[in-house]
mmCIF file of C-alpha atoms in Angstrom:
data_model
loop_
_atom_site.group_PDB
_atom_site.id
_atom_site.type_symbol
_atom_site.label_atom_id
_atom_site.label_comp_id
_atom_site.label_asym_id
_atom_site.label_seq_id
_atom_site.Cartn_x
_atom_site.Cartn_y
_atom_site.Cartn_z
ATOM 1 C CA UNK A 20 75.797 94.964 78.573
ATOM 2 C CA UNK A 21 77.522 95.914 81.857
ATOM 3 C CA UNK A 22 81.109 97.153 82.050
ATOM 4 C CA UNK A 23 83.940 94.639 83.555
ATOM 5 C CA UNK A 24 84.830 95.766 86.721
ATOM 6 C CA UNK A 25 88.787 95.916 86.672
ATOM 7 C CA UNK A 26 89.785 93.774 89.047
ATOM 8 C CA UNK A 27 92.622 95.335 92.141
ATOM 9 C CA UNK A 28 92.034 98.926 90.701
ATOM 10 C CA UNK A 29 93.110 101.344 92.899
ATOM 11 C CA UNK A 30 91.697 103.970 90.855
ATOM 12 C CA UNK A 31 87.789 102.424 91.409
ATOM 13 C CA UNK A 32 88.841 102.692 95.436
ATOM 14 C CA UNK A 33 88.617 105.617 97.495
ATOM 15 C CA UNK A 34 90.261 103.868 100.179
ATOM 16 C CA UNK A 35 93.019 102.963 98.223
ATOM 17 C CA UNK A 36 93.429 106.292 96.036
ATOM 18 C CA UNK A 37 92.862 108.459 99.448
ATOM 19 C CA UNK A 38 92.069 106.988 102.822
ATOM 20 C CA UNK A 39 95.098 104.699 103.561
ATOM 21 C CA UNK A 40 97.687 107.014 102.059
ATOM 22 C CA UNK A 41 96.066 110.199 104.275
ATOM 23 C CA UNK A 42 95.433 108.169 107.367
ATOM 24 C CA UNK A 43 99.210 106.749 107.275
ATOM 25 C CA UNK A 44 100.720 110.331 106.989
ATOM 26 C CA UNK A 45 98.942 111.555 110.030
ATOM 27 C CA UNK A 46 99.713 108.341 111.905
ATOM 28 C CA UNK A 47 103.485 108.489 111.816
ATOM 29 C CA UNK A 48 103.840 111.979 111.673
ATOM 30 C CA UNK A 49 103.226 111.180 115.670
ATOM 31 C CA UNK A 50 106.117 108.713 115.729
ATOM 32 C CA UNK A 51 104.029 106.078 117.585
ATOM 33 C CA UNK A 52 106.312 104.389 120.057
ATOM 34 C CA UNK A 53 103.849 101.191 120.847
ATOM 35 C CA UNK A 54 101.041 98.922 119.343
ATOM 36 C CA UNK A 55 98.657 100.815 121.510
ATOM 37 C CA UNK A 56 100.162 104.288 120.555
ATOM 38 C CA UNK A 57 99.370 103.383 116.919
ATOM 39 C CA UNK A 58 95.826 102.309 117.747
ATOM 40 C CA UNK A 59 95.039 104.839 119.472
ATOM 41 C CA UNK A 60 96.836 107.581 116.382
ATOM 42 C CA UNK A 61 94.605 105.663 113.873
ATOM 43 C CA UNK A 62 91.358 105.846 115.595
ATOM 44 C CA UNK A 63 92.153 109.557 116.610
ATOM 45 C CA UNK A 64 92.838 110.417 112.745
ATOM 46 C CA UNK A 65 90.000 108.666 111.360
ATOM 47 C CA UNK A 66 87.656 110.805 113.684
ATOM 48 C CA UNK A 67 89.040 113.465 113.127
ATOM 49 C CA UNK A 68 88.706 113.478 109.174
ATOM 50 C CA UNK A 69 86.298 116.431 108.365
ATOM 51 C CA UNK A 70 83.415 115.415 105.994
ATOM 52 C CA UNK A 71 84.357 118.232 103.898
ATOM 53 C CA UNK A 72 87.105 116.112 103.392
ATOM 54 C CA UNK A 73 85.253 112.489 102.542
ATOM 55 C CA UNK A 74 82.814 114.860 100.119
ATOM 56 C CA UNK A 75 86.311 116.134 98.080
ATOM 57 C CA UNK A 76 87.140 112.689 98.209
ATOM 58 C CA UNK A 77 83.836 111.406 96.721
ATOM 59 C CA UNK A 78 83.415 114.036 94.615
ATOM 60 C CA UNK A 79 86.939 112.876 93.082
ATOM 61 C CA UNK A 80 85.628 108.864 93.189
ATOM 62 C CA UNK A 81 83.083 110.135 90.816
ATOM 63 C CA UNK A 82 85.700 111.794 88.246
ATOM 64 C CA UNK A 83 87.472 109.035 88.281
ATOM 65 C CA UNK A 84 84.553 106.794 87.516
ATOM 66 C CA UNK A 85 83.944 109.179 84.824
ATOM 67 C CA UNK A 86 87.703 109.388 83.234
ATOM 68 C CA UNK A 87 87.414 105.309 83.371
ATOM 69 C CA UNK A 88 84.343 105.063 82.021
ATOM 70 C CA UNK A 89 85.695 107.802 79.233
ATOM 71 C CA UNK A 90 88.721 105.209 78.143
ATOM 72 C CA UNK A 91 86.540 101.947 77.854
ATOM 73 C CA UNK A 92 87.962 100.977 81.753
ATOM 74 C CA UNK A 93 91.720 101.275 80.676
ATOM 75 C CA UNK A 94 94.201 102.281 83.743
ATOM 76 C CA UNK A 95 93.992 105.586 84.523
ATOM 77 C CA UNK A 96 96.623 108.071 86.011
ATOM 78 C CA UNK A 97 96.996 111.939 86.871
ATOM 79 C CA UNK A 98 93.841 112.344 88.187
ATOM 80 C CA UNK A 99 93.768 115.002 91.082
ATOM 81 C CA UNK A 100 93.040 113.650 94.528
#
């Protein structure tokens, strides 16, 4: 018997729990002035993420899994990013 995945659960996302929220912060802290000004600040800040970084962030995917997994796939919340 498999567990249900929940469905729209930001908690079972990295990208959603981390990437977008990070990746907007740097953005705008640039005040990007045009469309290519803000392509440009997202492709900079996405190559410049350090994989130290993405390995905290996985590392913290898999506690989450774990806390979910813990409360029979309920909603989580409070779990450090």
């Amino acid at each position: 018997m498999g567990i249900d995945w929940p469905p729209y659960s930001p908690d079972l996302n990295p990208c959603d729990s981390f990437l977008w929220g990070y990746i907007k912060d740097k953005v705008y802290a640039g005040n990007p002035q045009s469309i290519e000004d803000l392509k440009t600040a997202i492709q900079t800040v996405i190559e410049s993420i350090e994989t130290s970084t993405l390995q905290r962030v996985m590392q913290n995917f898999a506690l989450r899994l774990r806390h979910i997994i813990a409360t029979d796939g309920r909603h989580i919340e409070h779990v450090i990013n």
